Amino acid sequence: MRRTALLVSAALLTGLLPLASAGAATGAEEPPPVPVDRFEGEVPFASQPAEGIFTWGGDSDDPPKLELAARGDAPEGDKVLSGTYDISGYGGFTHDFAANEPGHDWSAHKGIRFWWDGKNSGKRVNFEIKDGGSNGEASELWTTSFTDEWTGWHQVEIPFADFVYRTDYQPVGGIDQNLGLTEMWGYALTLPTGTPGTFAMDGVELYGKADPALTTKVLTGAAVYPVKEGGTAGVPISVATTGSAPLAEPVTVAYESVGGSAGAGTDYTPVKGEFTFPAGTASGAAHTVSVPTLKDKAAESAETIPLKLTVTGAKAPAETPQVVIDAHGLPYLDTKLPVKRRVADLLSRMSLDEKAGQMTQAERNAVGTGGDIAAYDLGSLLSGGGSTPTPNTAAAWAKMIDGFQLRAQATRFQIPLIYGVDAVHGHNNLVGATVLPHNIGIGATRDPGTAEKAGAVTAAEVRATGIPWDFAPCLCVTRDERWGRSYESFGEDPALVKQMETVVQGLQGSRSGKDLDRDDKVLATAKHFVGDGGTEYGSSTTGSYTIDQGVTKVTRQELEAVHLAPFQEAVDRGVGTVMPSYSSLDIIGDDEGPVKMHADAAMINGVLKDRMGFDGFVISDWQAIDQLPGDYASDVRTSVNAGLDMIMVPSAYKDFRTTLIDEVKAGRISEKRIDDAVSRILTQKFKLGLFEKPYANTSGAAAIGSAGHRAVARTAAAESQVLLKNAGGVLPLKKSQKVYVAGSNADDIGNQTGGWTVTWQGSSGKITDGTTVLEGMKKAAPGAAISYSKDASAPTDGYDVGVVVVGETPYAEGIGDVGNGNDLELTAADQAAVDKVCGAMKCAVLIVSGRPQLIGDRLGDIDALVASWLPGTEGDGVADVLYGAKPFTGQLPVTWPKSQAQLPINVGDTAYDPQFPFGWGLTTLRTPPGGGTLTLKALALAAAAAQKAGSAEAGRAVVGRARLLVQQKVGQDITPAVAKPFADADHLLLSGRYADAVAKLTEAYRAA
C-alpha cells in the first residue's frame, strides 16, 4: 500500500488529531506507523500561525534553499524534500503544525523516523521536537542528533527516549522540562556548518509502541532535601502518567541510602527498602521515605546522603535525590560576628575549586534543572534579557530561583547563589511589573528624588521575586546619539548623571550597605566602566555595530572629568558591584593604543579599586572576556589579573572554571588575587543576608505593578516630558476640545516602553500591562471627543487640535546603532501623519524615542513639540501634562541636533548650533518673571547668596526663574549665540555654580 493511501486512511480514522489514536484504536500490540510528513505537497512552505515548513538561519545567507523535488527513487510517494545549504553560523528548517488547532498527541508511539539520503559525510545533523506550550514557536525544545555515515537512502529511527532537553536555548524560557508528548508542535533540523552541501529527506512518521517508561514516570519532589542535624528528612516519591491516567501496570521502587559525604551509622541511620504502586494507582500517588540523621557535638560542613532509587515499570527520576545535613557550628554561620570575620573564616575553609566556582556566573538556561550548581560550586546565575520562566509571573520567578538556591544547599558550605537580572527601568523582564521611564527620561526630570523613588520601586519588585542583584544603573555619559544605548544614560553631562545617582540609594538603601538584607532592596551595579558613552562612530568591530562596543578616544583630563566622575560618585554612595564596558579605552598621549576595558588593569585595579576605594566586586559583561585577544586561557588570565572578580560566562561555565583553576595552579594567577575576588563576592552575599535567607520572600509580591508603584512611574513619566515648543499656548489641552490623535506610538505599549522590556530588544504591541498615551488621554478627559487614526487616514475636518505621537520602535545596544539599519529620521508613515494633521489643524507632536529625532524641516508647521522619551507603562503621566493636571517641567538631558552631520554635539562644545540646547524645556508651571535685565541682575545677586550659603534648593529656584525669562524672550529663535551660554548655564547649575549660571543666562538673554 502506498503511503498516500495510508495517510488518507489515517485521516479518515482519526483526523490525524490526535495522531496517536490511530494506533490505539486498532488495539494492536504494535500500532501502525502514522505519517507526519510525506513531502508530496500536502504541507505548504509557510510559517506560524499556519501549518508549514520554513527555513531560518543566523545570517541572511544561512537559511537553506528547499524544494519538493520529484525523484524516481523516492522511498515513498513521488517527491522528496531536498535542499542546498552553505551555512556559516547556524541554519536549518522547521515543520510547525498550525497554531489554531490542537497540538498532536505522539504519546502512543516509541519514536519518530524518516528517510535520509546519505552522503557519508561524517557530519552530525541535529534533530529536535517541539513539546507543549501554545504553538511551535512557543514550545519546549528537545534535541538529539544523527550522523550522516552512509550513502543513499537510509531510514533513521530516533526513539523519544533519546531526546534531551535543550539547555542552550528555549523560546519561552522552558516550560516544565518534561517531555509529555501529548501536545506536539512539529520538528526542526539544524544542518551542518562550514562547507556547502545538499540533502534529501522523505517519509517522516511515528513508529512503534510507546515504551512504558515514556508514559509512566517516578518523580521526587526535589533533588535536594536539607535537614538540620538530628532531624529526619522526608523524601516524597510519586508516580505520574501521561494524561494522568491510572497505572496500567505496577511500578516498583527500591531505595537505599548509599554513598555521599555523610557517614552511615554516625551521621545518619541507613535506610533500605522497596514499595510498589499497584496497577490502577492514581497518577500523582506518593510514598515518603524517611531518612533519620544523628546528632553529635561537632561543628561540621554540610554532608550529603544520596538516596539511590531503582525503578521497575516506569522511567526513573533523572537524578538521585540527596538528603543534606546542614552545615552547623562554624564561625561563618554566626550572625553575631562581623561580616569581615565571617568572610575570613569561610574563605579559609574553601578549596581552590570552590573559590573558582564562586567567581563563575552562568545563565539559567545553560544549567538546565540546576544539577551543575553543586557539581561546579557555582556562585551566581543570571537571566539574560528575555530569559524568563514559564509562565512569566512573579510566583514562577520565585519558584525558579528557589529551586536554584536549593541546589546550592548541596554544596559543602552551602554558599547561596547571587542571582542577577538587568532591571534597568523597573523589573522589566517580568510581565505585569511597573516599567518606569528609561534613564534618559529620568535625566529629563532633573529630580534626584524621582530617581531615588524609581530605584526603590525597582528594588522592591525585583527582590519580591527572589532576585537580590540588579545590573543597574548605567552611569554612562552619552556623547553621541547615534549610540544604540543612548537611552540607558541619564544624559550627556556628567554633572547630570551624578545628580541622578540617588537611584543607587533607591536600589540599595544606606551607603553603608546595612539595608541590603531588607526584602525591598537589591545590590546595585554601576556600569559600564568606563567610557562606554564616548565611543567613536565607526570604531566598533562587533558584527554590524557602528559605535556600541567601539573605542573611546579621550585625553586623560576628559576621561577624568566626563567619564570617571560618575563612578567616583557611585563608589562614594556605596554601590556594591561594578561592570566593565565591552568598549576599549584609548587615552591620548599614553601611546598604548586602545585597551579593552575587561583587560584594563590600570583602570580596574589602579583607578577603581585602589584610587577610588571601591570595595565591592567587579562583574564582567556577557561573554565579554571572549573579545580579548589571545586564546581562552589568556582571556581568563588577563581579565582576572586586571581586577575582574566574577565572570559572566553564560554557557561556558565549565570551561571557565577549569581554565581558571589551571591558571592558578600554573602560577599565572596568584592565589592572593583569587582570595581577594572571592572575599569581595562573599562580603556582598553576607550583606544581602543570603546565608540566613537564601529563598524568596514573596511578601512584597502583591506590590508588583501595584497602584502605589505605578503612581511613582506616572509621576516620573510626567516629569520627564520636555516641552520644546508651544506656539500659541496649544498645550495644555482643554477637556472641552475635540482632539484628533494619530501616529504610530499613540497606542502602543511596546513602543512606549522601548528596549529591555520583557525581552532584550523589546517589541511593539501589547507586551505587558500598562496605559498607552491614547488610553491615558481618554482617562484624563472622560467624555471628551477624542478620535484616533493611527495613520491619520481618517477625515480631519471639525477638530480643534491634533496630537500626533510618533518616534522609534524598540531596540537595545548595538542593534540600535545609527548606521546599523537605523537613523534619526521619523519613518515615512510618521512624517505623513505629522504633515497631514499639522496641515489641517493646530497640532502637538510628541516624540516617543530613546534619543532626539530630526524634526527641523517640519518644526515650522508644528505648534507644540514634546520630547516624550520612553515613558514606560504609565501613559497616564504623559496625559497628565497634556491636559494640565501637572505642569511641564522637564529639561533636555541631551542636546537636540539640527542634523545628523552635527553629531556628536554636546554642551561645552566650542561650536554649538543645535535645534534645542541642553537644558531647554518650556514650562506650564508659572509665567516667566518680567523686568528683563533688571530682573536678571537681581537674580544674579540671589544666586550668589545661595551659592555662598550652599543652599541647593534656593540656587536651583533662582536659576530656574532666570532660565524661564530667557526662554520666553528667545522663543524659537535659538541662535548659536543663545544656545551655547544657555547650555553652559545648565551645566553650571548642575555643578552648583548658581551665580555663574545666571551670568551665562544673562549672556544668552542679551544675544536673543
mmCIF file with all atom_site columns, C-alpha atoms in Angstrom, residues 218-290:
data_model
loop_
_atom_site.group_PDB
_atom_site.id
_atom_site.type_symbol
_atom_site.label_atom_id
_atom_site.label_alt_id
_atom_site.label_comp_id
_atom_site.label_asym_id
_atom_site.label_entity_id
_atom_site.label_seq_id
_atom_site.pdbx_PDB_ins_code
_atom_site.Cartn_x
_atom_site.Cartn_y
_atom_site.Cartn_z
_atom_site.occupancy
_atom_site.B_iso_or_equiv
_atom_site.pdbx_formal_charge
_atom_site.auth_seq_id
_atom_site.auth_comp_id
_atom_site.auth_asym_id
_atom_site.auth_atom_id
_atom_site.pdbx_PDB_model_num
ATOM 1  C CA . VAL A 1 218 ? 8.632  8.107  39.034 1.00 0.00 ? 218 VAL A CA 1
ATOM 2  C CA . LEU A 1 219 ? 9.330  11.559 40.412 1.00 0.00 ? 219 LEU A CA 1
ATOM 3  C CA . THR A 1 220 ? 10.764 13.058 43.556 1.00 0.00 ? 220 THR A CA 1
ATOM 4  C CA . GLY A 1 221 ? 9.537  16.358 44.914 1.00 0.00 ? 221 GLY A CA 1
ATOM 5  C CA . ALA A 1 222 ? 13.018 17.892 44.635 1.00 0.00 ? 222 ALA A CA 1
ATOM 6  C CA . ALA A 1 223 ? 16.613 16.909 44.032 1.00 0.00 ? 223 ALA A CA 1
ATOM 7  C CA . VAL A 1 224 ? 17.851 18.193 47.407 1.00 0.00 ? 224 VAL A CA 1
ATOM 8  C CA . TYR A 1 225 ? 16.373 17.826 50.904 1.00 0.00 ? 225 TYR A CA 1
ATOM 9  C CA . PRO A 1 226 ? 18.192 19.923 53.522 1.00 0.00 ? 226 PRO A CA 1
ATOM 10 C CA . VAL A 1 227 ? 17.676 18.930 57.150 1.00 0.00 ? 227 VAL A CA 1
ATOM 11 C CA . LYS A 1 228 ? 19.129 20.175 60.403 1.00 0.00 ? 228 LYS A CA 1
ATOM 12 C CA . GLU A 1 229 ? 21.454 17.736 62.153 1.00 0.00 ? 229 GLU A CA 1
ATOM 13 C CA . GLY A 1 230 ? 19.400 15.308 64.219 1.00 0.00 ? 230 GLY A CA 1
ATOM 14 C CA . GLY A 1 231 ? 16.252 15.846 62.172 1.00 0.00 ? 231 GLY A CA 1
ATOM 15 C CA . THR A 1 232 ? 14.521 13.428 59.829 1.00 0.00 ? 232 THR A CA 1
ATOM 16 C CA . ALA A 1 233 ? 14.230 14.201 56.141 1.00 0.00 ? 233 ALA A CA 1
ATOM 17 C CA . GLY A 1 234 ? 11.155 13.068 54.248 1.00 0.00 ? 234 GLY A CA 1
ATOM 18 C CA . VAL A 1 235 ? 11.691 12.302 50.562 1.00 0.00 ? 235 VAL A CA 1
ATOM 19 C CA . PRO A 1 236 ? 8.343  12.055 48.710 1.00 0.00 ? 236 PRO A CA 1
ATOM 20 C CA . ILE A 1 237 ? 8.380  9.651  45.770 1.00 0.00 ? 237 ILE A CA 1
ATOM 21 C CA . SER A 1 238 ? 5.421  9.816  43.402 1.00 0.00 ? 238 SER A CA 1
ATOM 22 C CA . VAL A 1 239 ? 4.242  8.228  40.189 1.00 0.00 ? 239 VAL A CA 1
ATOM 23 C CA . ALA A 1 240 ? 2.852  10.179 37.222 1.00 0.00 ? 240 ALA A CA 1
ATOM 24 C CA . THR A 1 241 ? 1.395  9.118  33.894 1.00 0.00 ? 241 THR A CA 1
ATOM 25 C CA . THR A 1 242 ? 0.873  10.914 30.601 1.00 0.00 ? 242 THR A CA 1
ATOM 26 C CA . GLY A 1 243 ? -2.651 12.261 30.603 1.00 0.00 ? 243 GLY A CA 1
ATOM 27 C CA . SER A 1 244 ? -2.971 11.469 34.354 1.00 0.00 ? 244 SER A CA 1
ATOM 28 C CA . ALA A 1 245 ? -4.400 8.032  33.611 1.00 0.00 ? 245 ALA A CA 1
ATOM 29 C CA . PRO A 1 246 ? -4.271 5.342  36.352 1.00 0.00 ? 246 PRO A CA 1
ATOM 30 C CA . LEU A 1 247 ? -1.310 2.972  36.190 1.00 0.00 ? 247 LEU A CA 1
ATOM 31 C CA . ALA A 1 248 ? -1.783 0.257  33.581 1.00 0.00 ? 248 ALA A CA 1
ATOM 32 C CA . GLU A 1 249 ? 0.944  -1.888 35.163 1.00 0.00 ? 249 GLU A CA 1
ATOM 33 C CA . PRO A 1 250 ? 2.535  -1.973 38.627 1.00 0.00 ? 250 PRO A CA 1
ATOM 34 C CA . VAL A 1 251 ? 5.579  0.179  39.342 1.00 0.00 ? 251 VAL A CA 1
ATOM 35 C CA . THR A 1 252 ? 8.140  -0.917 41.900 1.00 0.00 ? 252 THR A CA 1
ATOM 36 C CA . VAL A 1 253 ? 10.658 1.385  43.581 1.00 0.00 ? 253 VAL A CA 1
ATOM 37 C CA . ALA A 1 254 ? 13.621 0.068  45.557 1.00 0.00 ? 254 ALA A CA 1
ATOM 38 C CA . TYR A 1 255 ? 15.530 2.620  47.627 1.00 0.00 ? 255 TYR A CA 1
ATOM 39 C CA . GLU A 1 256 ? 18.785 2.634  49.543 1.00 0.00 ? 256 GLU A CA 1
ATOM 40 C CA . SER A 1 257 ? 20.915 5.300  51.194 1.00 0.00 ? 257 SER A CA 1
ATOM 41 C CA . VAL A 1 258 ? 24.354 4.836  49.718 1.00 0.00 ? 258 VAL A CA 1
ATOM 42 C CA . GLY A 1 259 ? 27.475 6.945  49.179 1.00 0.00 ? 259 GLY A CA 1
ATOM 43 C CA . GLY A 1 260 ? 27.714 10.662 49.846 1.00 0.00 ? 260 GLY A CA 1
ATOM 44 C CA . SER A 1 261 ? 29.872 12.542 52.337 1.00 0.00 ? 261 SER A CA 1
ATOM 45 C CA . ALA A 1 262 ? 27.824 11.695 55.446 1.00 0.00 ? 262 ALA A CA 1
ATOM 46 C CA . GLY A 1 263 ? 28.807 8.641  57.462 1.00 0.00 ? 263 GLY A CA 1
ATOM 47 C CA . ALA A 1 264 ? 26.293 5.784  57.714 1.00 0.00 ? 264 ALA A CA 1
ATOM 48 C CA . GLY A 1 265 ? 25.683 4.968  61.369 1.00 0.00 ? 265 GLY A CA 1
ATOM 49 C CA . THR A 1 266 ? 27.486 8.096  62.595 1.00 0.00 ? 266 THR A CA 1
ATOM 50 C CA . ASP A 1 267 ? 25.745 10.911 60.751 1.00 0.00 ? 267 ASP A CA 1
ATOM 51 C CA . TYR A 1 268 ? 22.528 9.111  59.797 1.00 0.00 ? 268 TYR A CA 1
ATOM 52 C CA . THR A 1 269 ? 20.656 5.845  60.156 1.00 0.00 ? 269 THR A CA 1
ATOM 53 C CA . PRO A 1 270 ? 20.896 3.877  56.877 1.00 0.00 ? 270 PRO A CA 1
ATOM 54 C CA . VAL A 1 271 ? 17.631 3.131  55.099 1.00 0.00 ? 271 VAL A CA 1
ATOM 55 C CA . LYS A 1 272 ? 16.791 0.439  52.569 1.00 0.00 ? 272 LYS A CA 1
ATOM 56 C CA . GLY A 1 273 ? 13.515 -0.929 51.278 1.00 0.00 ? 273 GLY A CA 1
ATOM 57 C CA . GLU A 1 274 ? 11.043 -1.361 48.462 1.00 0.00 ? 274 GLU A CA 1
ATOM 58 C CA . PHE A 1 275 ? 7.459  -0.431 47.732 1.00 0.00 ? 275 PHE A CA 1
ATOM 59 C CA . THR A 1 276 ? 5.055  -0.901 44.828 1.00 0.00 ? 276 THR A CA 1
ATOM 60 C CA . PHE A 1 277 ? 2.432  1.286  43.212 1.00 0.00 ? 277 PHE A CA 1
ATOM 61 C CA . PRO A 1 278 ? -0.069 -1.380 42.048 1.00 0.00 ? 278 PRO A CA 1
ATOM 62 C CA . ALA A 1 279 ? -1.867 -1.273 38.689 1.00 0.00 ? 279 ALA A CA 1
ATOM 63 C CA . GLY A 1 280 ? -4.818 1.089  38.897 1.00 0.00 ? 280 GLY A CA 1
ATOM 64 C CA . THR A 1 281 ? -2.996 3.522  41.205 1.00 0.00 ? 281 THR A CA 1
ATOM 65 C CA . ALA A 1 282 ? -3.986 7.109  40.504 1.00 0.00 ? 282 ALA A CA 1
ATOM 66 C CA . SER A 1 283 ? -1.416 9.307  38.825 1.00 0.00 ? 283 SER A CA 1
ATOM 67 C CA . GLY A 1 284 ? 0.166  11.551 41.443 1.00 0.00 ? 284 GLY A CA 1
ATOM 68 C CA . ALA A 1 285 ? 0.098  8.991  44.258 1.00 0.00 ? 285 ALA A CA 1
ATOM 69 C CA . ALA A 1 286 ? 3.122  9.325  46.540 1.00 0.00 ? 286 ALA A CA 1
ATOM 70 C CA . HIS A 1 287 ? 5.114  7.412  49.134 1.00 0.00 ? 287 HIS A CA 1
ATOM 71 C CA . THR A 1 288 ? 7.505  9.135  51.547 1.00 0.00 ? 288 THR A CA 1
ATOM 72 C CA . VAL A 1 289 ? 10.867 7.646  52.501 1.00 0.00 ? 289 VAL A CA 1
ATOM 73 C CA . SER A 1 290 ? 12.177 8.914  55.842 1.00 0.00 ? 290 SER A CA 1
#
